[in-house]
């Protein structure tokens, strides 16, 4: 099968929450750390070196992704690109775990439970109470949304259910008109997209890690099926990056 | 009683061509480091005044896009939709683009330069396709309805008013609070062209780099009041419509 389209996915650079090993997720608008800023610029360099160009970019409403995109655009000198922001590309909602330390949570609930919450397909983390100040309905980006669709916790399956309509309605049609698309988003919104595009099983997806700030190129068929996918980095760089944010067992 | 509308506008911060006094037009000159600080200060001013925005409009030129980014950073509103449109570009200065303002003045004389700046239909000398500053092959202008050889003041105003009526007015009527980050030419002439009865007493509004101003409109979308926001609270109100006019 011949590749018809090229799509580039990029997980945002390191945020302050990554640095502190905290559950960030949907409701925390963590900024990029200084390392994250450098990582984003380097991601831009990798894309530039690969000679890739874009017509359109999609990102979430979380600044760690929006700012990663800005830094990539700075390197590629394409600030003029139309950019569509959507909450549907936001990171997965980690429920009551949001803002908590991953290490402390593992001590409290056990490593196995935390691994299940982080990487299983359909297990939800503890629910966030709607009265909790961390509930997003009063936050500016979500104020106009029907509160019933604002998540209080999500499994990866839930994340995919709110992300995929945007893929089908907004992104896929643009790719099919020949627009070269860049998506800058988050670990789980991108894992969800990869599960869908590559038809990964519920078991296979638990093993997939997406490193921060390393561009992932997908060559797609006419029907948007990935024929090839590869990172714009060496195997060693990808492994190191995955080890930084991934679940230990998944990165050997 | 309808209370009217307000929209915040700001000219981009200092670009390299601004600093070097070069005709910029559609050349994609970057911000200087002073310009970056100016843009952040504009954001700080808007933050101190408690402004919040639902959406933003800017041109496809990086000096405006980046000014907006730094303002958004200060206001912590990177989430707002941003529409970029060539309709908000600076006036295309034709063959003058990339040339020193001093040299152009010497070559063409004060009277001609004055006509270019103020006469509605005066065209700058046309830019050739072979010129290093030719934009015609730039992807961002694919589908442009004319060849980018240069614009009169009238042409610039016509397209910026097209933007105003097609994008800003509907947003205001929907109750949204827009932020517009644009360029000197149409911002200087905005008031007069929204309502020819408006006057600040001068021929054109002065729009320094990165100095945000608020345009208040009445319920009929006529300019009612225009104020430049000042860090120290002494805003400069340049225009105020009397109730009877």
Short mmCIF file of C-alpha atoms in Angstrom, two decimals:
data_model
loop_
_atom_site.label_atom_id
_atom_site.label_comp_id
_atom_site.label_asym_id
_atom_site.label_seq_id
_atom_site.Cartn_x
_atom_site.Cartn_y
_atom_site.Cartn_z
CA UNK A 1 0.00 0.00 0.00
CA UNK A 2 1.34 3.40 -0.92
CA UNK A 3 1.53 6.28 1.52
CA UNK A 4 -0.78 9.10 0.51
CA UNK A 5 -0.54 11.49 3.47
CA UNK A 6 1.94 12.39 6.20
CA UNK A 7 0.75 13.26 9.68
CA UNK A 8 3.06 14.40 12.48
CA UNK A 9 2.20 13.92 16.14
CA UNK A 10 4.13 15.55 18.94
CA UNK A 11 3.67 15.23 22.68
CA UNK A 12 4.44 18.53 24.46
CA UNK A 13 7.77 19.14 26.19
CA UNK A 14 8.45 18.64 29.91
CA UNK A 15 6.13 20.60 32.18
CA UNK A 16 6.67 21.66 35.80
CA UNK A 17 4.42 18.76 36.80
CA UNK A 18 6.54 16.25 34.88
CA UNK A 19 9.58 17.64 36.64
CA UNK A 20 7.96 17.10 40.02
CA UNK A 21 6.53 13.72 38.97
CA UNK A 22 2.94 14.80 39.66
CA UNK A 23 -0.24 13.64 37.92
CA UNK A 24 -0.98 16.58 35.63
CA UNK A 25 -3.88 15.64 33.37
CA UNK A 26 -6.88 17.51 31.94
CA UNK A 27 -7.46 20.05 34.67
CA UNK A 28 -3.94 21.28 35.41
CA UNK A 29 -2.62 23.94 33.09
CA UNK A 30 1.04 23.37 33.93
CA UNK A 31 3.57 25.48 32.07
CA UNK A 32 6.62 24.16 30.25
CA UNK A 33 9.76 23.89 32.37
CA UNK A 34 13.02 25.36 31.02
CA UNK A 35 13.91 21.85 29.85
CA UNK A 36 10.52 21.60 28.16
CA UNK A 37 11.16 24.83 26.28
CA UNK A 38 14.50 23.45 25.00
CA UNK A 39 12.88 20.12 24.13
CA UNK A 40 10.19 21.88 22.11
CA UNK A 41 12.77 23.88 20.15
CA UNK A 42 14.75 20.68 19.53
CA UNK A 43 11.58 18.98 18.28
CA UNK A 44 11.24 21.85 15.81
CA UNK A 45 14.84 21.30 14.71
CA UNK A 46 14.16 17.61 14.11
CA UNK A 47 11.13 18.45 11.96
CA UNK A 48 13.10 21.09 10.05
CA UNK A 49 15.92 18.61 9.39
CA UNK A 50 13.41 16.08 8.09
CA UNK A 51 12.18 18.69 5.61
CA UNK A 52 8.57 18.46 6.77
CA UNK A 53 6.14 21.33 6.25
CA UNK A 54 2.59 21.91 7.40
CA UNK A 55 -0.57 23.70 6.36
CA UNK A 56 -2.50 23.42 9.61
CA UNK A 57 -1.92 22.58 13.27
CA UNK A 58 -4.19 21.25 16.00
CA UNK A 59 -3.54 21.41 19.69
CA UNK A 60 -5.29 21.31 23.05
CA UNK A 61 -6.33 24.24 25.25
CA UNK A 62 -3.51 23.47 27.69
CA UNK A 63 -0.55 25.83 27.56
CA UNK A 64 2.13 23.12 27.68
CA UNK A 65 0.90 21.99 24.25
CA UNK A 66 0.09 25.45 22.88
CA UNK A 67 3.54 26.75 23.85
CA UNK A 68 5.30 23.66 22.48
CA UNK A 69 3.56 24.42 19.17
CA UNK A 70 4.67 28.07 19.29
CA UNK A 71 8.29 27.00 19.82
CA UNK A 72 8.08 24.51 16.95
CA UNK A 73 6.58 27.23 14.73
CA UNK A 74 9.41 29.56 15.74
CA UNK A 75 11.99 27.01 14.59
CA UNK A 76 10.12 26.26 11.35
CA UNK A 77 9.39 29.98 10.76
CA UNK A 78 5.71 29.29 10.21
CA UNK A 79 3.91 31.42 12.79
CA UNK A 80 1.28 32.18 10.15
CA UNK A 81 -0.05 28.56 10.23
CA UNK A 82 -3.72 28.36 11.19
CA UNK A 83 -3.95 26.72 14.62
CA UNK A 84 -7.08 25.09 15.99
CA UNK A 85 -7.25 24.60 19.75
CA UNK A 86 -9.69 22.12 21.27
CA UNK A 87 -10.32 20.72 24.73
CA UNK A 88 -10.95 17.39 23.00
CA UNK A 89 -7.19 16.98 22.51
CA UNK A 90 -6.53 17.69 26.20
CA UNK A 91 -4.67 15.19 28.33
CA UNK A 92 -6.70 12.45 29.98
CA UNK A 93 -8.51 13.45 33.18
CA UNK A 94 -6.87 11.68 36.13
CA UNK A 95 -9.82 12.29 38.46
CA UNK A 96 -8.99 12.60 42.13
CA UNK A 97 -5.32 11.79 41.37
CA UNK A 98 -4.80 15.13 39.61
CA UNK A 99 -2.02 17.13 41.19
CA UNK A 100 -0.90 14.23 43.41
CA UNK A 101 2.61 12.82 43.44
CA UNK A 102 2.97 9.63 41.41
CA UNK A 103 5.43 8.24 43.96
CA UNK A 104 3.21 9.00 46.96
CA UNK A 105 0.19 7.57 45.15
CA UNK A 106 2.16 4.38 44.44
CA UNK A 107 3.13 4.16 48.13
CA UNK A 108 -0.51 4.62 49.14
CA UNK A 109 -2.18 2.32 46.62
CA UNK A 110 0.66 0.10 45.45
CA UNK A 111 2.66 0.21 42.22
CA UNK A 112 0.42 -2.32 40.50
CA UNK A 113 -2.72 -0.24 41.08
CA UNK A 114 -1.06 2.95 39.86
CA UNK A 115 0.27 1.14 36.78
CA UNK A 116 -3.26 -0.09 36.09
CA UNK A 117 -4.68 3.42 36.45
CA UNK A 118 -1.97 4.87 34.20
CA UNK A 119 -1.84 2.32 31.44
CA UNK A 120 -4.92 0.10 31.35
CA UNK A 121 -7.45 0.71 28.63
CA UNK A 122 -10.72 0.98 30.52
CA UNK A 123 -10.02 1.29 34.24
CA UNK A 124 -10.94 4.69 35.63
CA UNK A 125 -8.99 6.44 38.40
CA UNK A 126 -10.88 7.62 41.52
CA UNK A 127 -13.61 10.11 40.62
CA UNK A 128 -13.15 13.83 41.30
CA UNK A 129 -15.97 15.36 43.32
CA UNK A 130 -17.74 18.10 41.32
CA UNK A 131 -17.55 20.32 44.38
CA UNK A 132 -13.77 19.96 44.43
CA UNK A 133 -12.06 23.21 43.32
CA UNK A 134 -10.14 21.11 40.79
CA UNK A 135 -13.36 20.47 38.82
CA UNK A 136 -12.97 22.36 35.52
CA UNK A 137 -16.42 23.79 34.87
CA UNK A 138 -15.54 27.24 36.25
CA UNK A 139 -12.18 27.43 34.44
CA UNK A 140 -12.17 29.83 31.49
CA UNK A 141 -11.60 27.33 28.63
CA UNK A 142 -14.55 25.18 29.76
CA UNK A 143 -17.04 27.77 30.98
CA UNK A 144 -19.15 27.59 27.83
CA UNK A 145 -19.28 23.79 27.77
CA UNK A 146 -22.24 21.80 29.03
CA UNK A 147 -21.01 20.79 32.52
CA UNK A 148 -22.24 17.23 31.92
CA UNK A 149 -19.52 16.67 29.30
CA UNK A 150 -16.68 18.02 31.43
CA UNK A 151 -14.84 14.96 32.77
CA UNK A 152 -14.47 14.08 36.46
CA UNK A 153 -12.21 11.14 35.66
CA UNK A 154 -11.33 9.20 32.54
CA UNK A 155 -9.99 5.87 31.48
CA UNK A 156 -8.05 5.88 28.21
CA UNK A 157 -11.26 4.60 26.62
CA UNK A 158 -13.13 7.68 27.89
CA UNK A 159 -10.39 9.96 26.58
CA UNK A 160 -10.70 8.34 23.16
CA UNK A 161 -14.48 8.69 23.20
CA UNK A 162 -14.26 12.47 23.58
CA UNK A 163 -11.21 12.86 21.33
CA UNK A 164 -12.16 10.75 18.32
CA UNK A 165 -15.23 12.80 17.25
CA UNK A 166 -12.85 15.72 16.75
CA UNK A 167 -10.50 13.51 14.72
CA UNK A 168 -13.38 12.35 12.49
CA UNK A 169 -15.13 15.71 12.11
CA UNK A 170 -12.23 18.12 11.95
CA UNK A 171 -8.81 16.54 11.43
CA UNK A 172 -9.36 13.56 9.11
CA UNK A 173 -11.33 15.57 6.52
CA UNK A 174 -8.56 18.19 6.39
CA UNK A 175 -5.92 15.50 5.83
CA UNK A 176 -8.03 14.07 3.03
CA UNK A 177 -8.13 17.45 1.27
CA UNK A 178 -4.34 17.28 1.19
CA UNK A 179 -3.59 19.55 4.15
CA UNK A 180 -0.36 18.59 5.90
CA UNK A 181 -1.29 18.39 9.55
CA UNK A 182 0.69 18.69 12.78
CA UNK A 183 -0.99 17.66 16.04
CA UNK A 184 0.62 18.76 19.30
CA UNK A 185 -1.10 17.14 22.24
CA UNK A 186 -0.60 14.91 25.26
CA UNK A 187 0.55 11.44 26.22
CA UNK A 188 -2.88 9.85 26.49
CA UNK A 189 -4.76 11.81 23.84
CA UNK A 190 -2.00 10.69 21.44
CA UNK A 191 -1.95 7.10 22.77
CA UNK A 192 -5.68 7.04 22.15
CA UNK A 193 -5.24 8.28 18.59
CA UNK A 194 -2.50 5.69 17.95
CA UNK A 195 -4.72 2.90 19.32
CA UNK A 196 -7.46 3.93 16.93
CA UNK A 197 -5.29 4.47 13.84
CA UNK A 198 -3.15 1.34 14.28
CA UNK A 199 -6.03 -0.81 15.52
CA UNK A 200 -4.10 -1.77 18.66
CA UNK A 201 -5.78 -4.22 21.01
CA UNK A 202 -6.77 -3.29 24.58
CA UNK A 203 -3.75 -5.33 25.69
CA UNK A 204 -1.28 -3.84 23.17
CA UNK A 205 -2.14 -0.24 24.11
CA UNK A 206 -1.11 -0.85 27.74
CA UNK A 207 2.47 -1.26 26.50
CA UNK A 208 2.59 1.85 24.28
CA UNK A 209 4.58 4.81 25.62
CA UNK A 210 4.82 8.12 23.78
CA UNK A 211 7.88 10.16 24.70
CA UNK A 212 7.70 13.90 25.26
CA UNK A 213 8.83 16.23 22.49
CA UNK A 214 9.99 13.69 19.92
CA UNK A 215 8.09 14.07 16.65
CA UNK A 216 6.27 10.93 15.53
CA UNK A 217 5.70 10.72 11.77
CA UNK A 218 2.87 8.62 10.41
CA UNK A 219 2.69 7.82 6.71
CA UNK A 220 -0.97 7.17 5.98
CA UNK A 221 -2.79 5.37 3.18
CA UNK A 222 -5.72 6.80 1.24
CA UNK A 223 -7.98 5.54 4.07
CA UNK A 224 -5.79 7.11 6.75
CA UNK A 225 -4.34 3.79 7.89
CA UNK A 226 -0.74 4.04 9.08
CA UNK A 227 1.59 2.24 6.68
CA UNK A 228 4.72 3.31 8.51
CA UNK A 229 5.41 5.26 11.65
CA UNK A 230 8.72 6.39 13.05
CA UNK A 231 10.22 8.86 15.48
CA UNK A 232 12.53 11.63 14.28
CA UNK A 233 15.24 10.53 16.72
CA UNK A 234 17.57 7.59 17.32
CA UNK A 235 16.30 4.46 19.09
CA UNK A 236 18.46 5.35 22.06
CA UNK A 237 17.01 8.88 22.32
CA UNK A 238 13.47 7.52 22.09
CA UNK A 239 14.17 4.87 24.76
CA UNK A 240 15.66 7.46 27.14
CA UNK A 241 12.71 9.80 26.58
CA UNK A 242 10.18 7.01 27.12
CA UNK A 243 11.93 5.98 30.34
CA UNK A 244 11.52 9.52 31.67
CA UNK A 245 7.71 9.55 31.49
CA UNK A 246 6.69 5.96 30.92
CA UNK A 247 5.67 3.14 33.19
CA UNK A 248 8.85 1.28 34.16
CA UNK A 249 7.86 -2.15 32.87
CA UNK A 250 7.08 -0.74 29.43
CA UNK A 251 10.57 0.60 28.86
CA UNK A 252 13.22 -2.08 29.17
CA UNK B 1 -30.96 49.76 27.65
CA UNK B 2 -28.14 48.28 25.54
CA UNK B 3 -24.78 49.11 27.03
CA UNK B 4 -22.69 48.92 23.89
CA UNK B 5 -19.53 47.00 23.21
CA UNK B 6 -15.83 47.28 23.69
CA UNK B 7 -12.88 45.88 21.82
CA UNK B 8 -9.19 46.03 22.71
CA UNK B 9 -6.73 46.75 19.93
CA UNK B 10 -2.97 46.91 19.97
CA UNK B 11 -0.35 47.54 17.32
CA UNK B 12 2.42 44.96 17.26
CA UNK B 13 5.60 45.62 19.26
CA UNK B 14 8.84 46.93 17.75
CA UNK B 15 10.12 44.92 14.81
CA UNK B 16 13.63 44.91 13.37
CA UNK B 17 12.45 46.97 10.41
CA UNK B 18 10.72 49.45 12.76
CA UNK B 19 13.97 49.84 14.67
CA UNK B 20 15.95 50.33 11.46
CA UNK B 21 13.32 52.67 9.97
CA UNK B 22 12.66 50.48 6.97
CA UNK B 23 9.36 50.20 5.13
CA UNK B 24 7.99 46.86 6.35
CA UNK B 25 4.63 46.22 4.71
CA UNK B 26 4.24 42.50 4.10
CA UNK B 27 7.90 41.73 4.88
CA UNK B 28 7.87 39.30 7.78
CA UNK B 29 10.20 41.24 10.07
CA UNK B 30 10.70 39.71 13.52
CA UNK B 31 10.34 41.41 16.90
CA UNK B 32 13.48 42.92 18.41
CA UNK B 33 14.37 41.98 21.99
CA UNK B 34 12.97 45.40 23.02
CA UNK B 35 9.84 44.48 21.09
CA UNK B 36 9.47 41.26 23.08
CA UNK B 37 9.65 43.29 26.32
CA UNK B 38 7.14 45.81 24.93
CA UNK B 39 4.75 42.99 24.08
CA UNK B 40 5.05 41.54 27.59
CA UNK B 41 4.43 44.99 29.06
CA UNK B 42 1.30 45.35 26.94
CA UNK B 43 0.14 42.06 28.41
CA UNK B 44 0.95 43.23 31.94
CA UNK B 45 -1.07 46.42 31.41
CA UNK B 46 -4.08 44.46 30.19
CA UNK B 47 -3.68 42.08 33.13
CA UNK B 48 -3.55 44.94 35.65
CA UNK B 49 -6.76 46.33 34.17
CA UNK B 50 -8.40 42.92 34.58
CA UNK B 51 -9.12 42.36 30.91
CA UNK B 52 -10.24 38.92 29.81
CA UNK B 53 -10.72 37.84 26.22
CA UNK B 54 -12.69 35.09 24.51
CA UNK B 55 -10.89 35.20 21.20
CA UNK B 56 -8.17 37.04 19.33
CA UNK B 57 -7.54 38.21 15.79
CA UNK B 58 -4.20 38.96 14.22
CA UNK B 59 -2.45 39.08 10.86
CA UNK B 60 -0.29 36.42 9.23
CA UNK B 61 2.85 38.44 10.00
CA UNK B 62 5.03 37.21 12.86
CA UNK B 63 5.53 40.60 14.49
CA UNK B 64 1.81 40.70 15.27
CA UNK B 65 1.42 36.97 15.97
CA UNK B 66 4.32 36.99 18.43
CA UNK B 67 3.16 40.20 20.12
CA UNK B 68 -0.18 38.49 20.68
CA UNK B 69 1.54 35.36 22.04
CA UNK B 70 3.45 37.35 24.67
CA UNK B 71 0.29 39.23 25.63
CA UNK B 72 -1.55 35.91 25.99
CA UNK B 73 1.30 34.64 28.13
CA UNK B 74 0.89 37.52 30.57
CA UNK B 75 -2.91 37.12 30.60
CA UNK B 76 -2.61 33.33 30.92
CA UNK B 77 -5.04 32.81 28.06
CA UNK B 78 -3.20 30.61 25.58
CA UNK B 79 -6.43 28.64 25.26
CA UNK B 80 -8.40 31.32 23.40
CA UNK B 81 -9.08 30.74 19.68
CA UNK B 82 -6.77 32.86 17.52
CA UNK B 83 -7.76 33.72 13.97
CA UNK B 84 -4.94 34.81 11.69
CA UNK B 85 -5.90 36.61 8.52
CA UNK B 86 -4.06 38.51 5.79
CA UNK B 87 -6.98 40.98 5.96
CA UNK B 88 -5.23 42.29 9.09
CA UNK B 89 -1.79 42.58 7.48
CA UNK B 90 -0.03 45.90 7.37
CA UNK B 91 -0.52 47.91 4.19
CA UNK B 92 1.55 46.45 1.38
CA UNK B 93 4.09 49.15 0.52
CA UNK B 94 4.99 47.81 -2.92
CA UNK B 95 8.52 48.48 -4.12
CA UNK B 96 9.21 50.53 -0.98
CA UNK B 97 9.23 47.34 1.13
CA UNK B 98 12.65 46.64 2.58
CA UNK B 99 13.89 50.14 1.75
CA UNK B 100 15.14 52.74 4.19
CA UNK B 101 12.60 55.49 4.88
CA UNK B 102 15.38 58.07 4.74
CA UNK B 103 16.51 56.92 1.30
CA UNK B 104 12.95 56.83 -0.01
CA UNK B 105 12.38 60.36 1.27
CA UNK B 106 15.55 61.51 -0.46
CA UNK B 107 14.63 59.79 -3.70
CA UNK B 108 10.96 60.75 -3.94
CA UNK B 109 10.68 63.90 -1.83
CA UNK B 110 8.47 64.88 1.11
CA UNK B 111 5.40 65.70 -0.95
CA UNK B 112 5.23 62.27 -2.59
CA UNK B 113 5.85 60.45 0.70
CA UNK B 114 3.09 62.55 2.30
CA UNK B 115 0.73 61.60 -0.53
CA UNK B 116 1.52 57.91 -0.04
CA UNK B 117 0.79 58.23 3.67
CA UNK B 118 -2.39 60.26 3.45
CA UNK B 119 -3.95 60.29 -0.02
CA UNK B 120 -6.56 57.55 -0.16
CA UNK B 121 -5.90 56.31 -3.67
CA UNK B 122 -2.19 56.88 -4.04
CA UNK B 123 -0.41 53.62 -4.94
CA UNK B 124 3.20 52.97 -3.97
CA UNK B 125 5.50 51.97 -6.86
CA UNK B 126 4.62 48.35 -7.68
CA UNK B 127 6.73 45.48 -6.39
CA UNK B 128 8.07 43.22 -9.16
CA UNK B 129 7.91 39.42 -9.07
CA UNK B 130 11.68 39.36 -9.34
CA UNK B 131 12.13 41.51 -6.21
CA UNK B 132 13.64 39.76 -3.18
CA UNK B 133 10.62 40.87 -1.09
CA UNK B 134 8.02 39.40 -3.47
CA UNK B 135 5.35 37.52 -1.45
CA UNK B 136 3.41 36.07 -4.35
CA UNK B 137 4.82 32.55 -3.91
CA UNK B 138 4.38 32.49 -0.16
CA UNK B 139 2.04 29.64 0.87
CA UNK B 140 0.20 31.79 3.34
CA UNK B 141 -1.09 33.93 0.46
CA UNK B 142 -2.34 31.05 -1.68
CA UNK B 143 -5.75 32.13 -2.92
CA UNK B 144 -5.07 35.85 -2.48
CA UNK B 145 -7.56 37.73 -4.72
CA UNK B 146 -4.90 40.05 -6.13
CA UNK B 147 -1.19 40.01 -6.88
CA UNK B 148 0.70 41.53 -3.91
CA UNK B 149 2.33 44.44 -5.77
CA UNK B 150 1.33 47.20 -3.35
CA UNK B 151 -1.78 48.82 -1.87
CA UNK B 152 -3.28 52.25 -1.61
CA UNK B 153 -4.56 53.43 1.75
CA UNK B 154 -8.09 52.89 0.45
CA UNK B 155 -7.41 49.24 -0.46
CA UNK B 156 -5.90 48.58 2.97
CA UNK B 157 -8.82 50.19 4.75
CA UNK B 158 -11.33 48.36 2.58
CA UNK B 159 -9.99 44.97 3.55
CA UNK B 160 -9.56 45.84 7.23
CA UNK B 161 -13.17 47.05 7.29
CA UNK B 162 -14.18 43.80 5.57
CA UNK B 163 -12.49 42.02 8.48
CA UNK B 164 -14.24 44.32 10.96
CA UNK B 165 -17.73 43.74 9.58
CA UNK B 166 -17.37 40.01 8.84
CA UNK B 167 -15.48 38.90 11.93
CA UNK B 168 -15.44 41.48 14.71
CA UNK B 169 -19.04 42.72 14.60
CA UNK B 170 -20.56 39.20 14.76
CA UNK B 171 -18.25 38.33 17.67
CA UNK B 172 -19.26 41.49 19.55
CA UNK B 173 -22.95 40.88 18.89
CA UNK B 174 -22.55 37.34 20.22
CA UNK B 175 -21.31 38.86 23.47
CA UNK B 176 -17.69 37.90 22.96
CA UNK B 177 -14.71 39.97 24.05
CA UNK B 178 -12.15 40.13 21.24
CA UNK B 179 -8.52 41.22 21.30
CA UNK B 180 -7.10 42.49 18.02
CA UNK B 181 -3.36 42.63 17.47
CA UNK B 182 -2.63 44.39 14.20
CA UNK B 183 -0.67 46.99 12.34
CA UNK B 184 -0.27 50.74 12.18
CA UNK B 185 -1.90 51.69 8.90
CA UNK B 186 -5.49 50.70 9.52
CA UNK B 187 -5.29 51.21 13.28
CA UNK B 188 -4.28 54.82 12.64
CA UNK B 189 -7.28 55.29 10.38
CA UNK B 190 -9.75 53.02 12.15
CA UNK B 191 -11.82 55.57 14.01
CA UNK B 192 -12.39 57.82 11.03
CA UNK B 193 -13.35 54.90 8.83
CA UNK B 194 -15.76 53.36 11.26
CA UNK B 195 -17.51 56.70 11.45
CA UNK B 196 -16.47 59.69 9.39
CA UNK B 197 -17.96 61.97 12.06
CA UNK B 198 -15.37 60.85 14.60
CA UNK B 199 -12.46 63.08 15.21
CA UNK B 200 -9.53 63.13 17.58
CA UNK B 201 -8.56 66.55 16.28
CA UNK B 202 -5.68 65.05 14.31
CA UNK B 203 -5.64 63.57 10.83
CA UNK B 204 -4.63 60.12 12.06
CA UNK B 205 -4.56 58.35 15.41
CA UNK B 206 -1.07 57.85 16.75
CA UNK B 207 -0.56 54.17 17.46
CA UNK B 208 2.76 53.50 19.15
CA UNK B 209 4.07 49.94 19.15
CA UNK B 210 2.44 47.68 21.74
CA UNK B 211 0.28 50.40 23.32
CA UNK B 212 -3.11 48.80 23.91
CA UNK B 213 -6.26 50.89 23.52
CA UNK B 214 -9.91 50.23 24.14
CA UNK B 215 -12.51 51.25 21.63
CA UNK B 216 -15.96 51.56 23.18
CA UNK B 217 -18.87 51.36 20.77
CA UNK B 218 -22.47 52.32 21.38
CA UNK B 219 -25.34 49.91 20.82
CA UNK B 220 -25.36 50.94 17.14
CA UNK B 221 -21.69 49.99 16.81
CA UNK B 222 -20.62 53.62 16.48
CA UNK B 223 -17.39 54.60 18.22
CA UNK B 224 -18.28 56.24 21.52
CA UNK B 225 -14.99 56.51 23.33
CA UNK B 226 -11.37 55.55 22.76
CA UNK B 227 -8.77 55.28 25.53
CA UNK B 228 -5.13 54.33 25.49
CA UNK B 229 -4.34 52.30 28.60
CA UNK B 230 -1.50 53.58 30.66
CA UNK B 231 0.42 51.63 33.26
CA UNK B 232 0.07 54.33 35.86
CA UNK B 233 -3.67 54.79 35.54
CA UNK B 234 -3.69 58.10 33.70
CA UNK B 235 -5.33 56.79 30.57
CA UNK B 236 -5.39 59.03 27.57
CA UNK B 237 -8.90 59.44 26.27
CA UNK B 238 -8.54 60.59 22.73
CA UNK B 239 -12.08 60.71 21.62
CA UNK B 240 -15.44 60.88 23.27
CA UNK B 241 -18.72 61.16 21.42
CA UNK B 242 -21.23 63.54 22.95
CA UNK B 243 -24.66 62.02 23.62
CA UNK B 244 -26.31 64.09 20.91
CA UNK B 245 -23.96 63.38 17.99
#
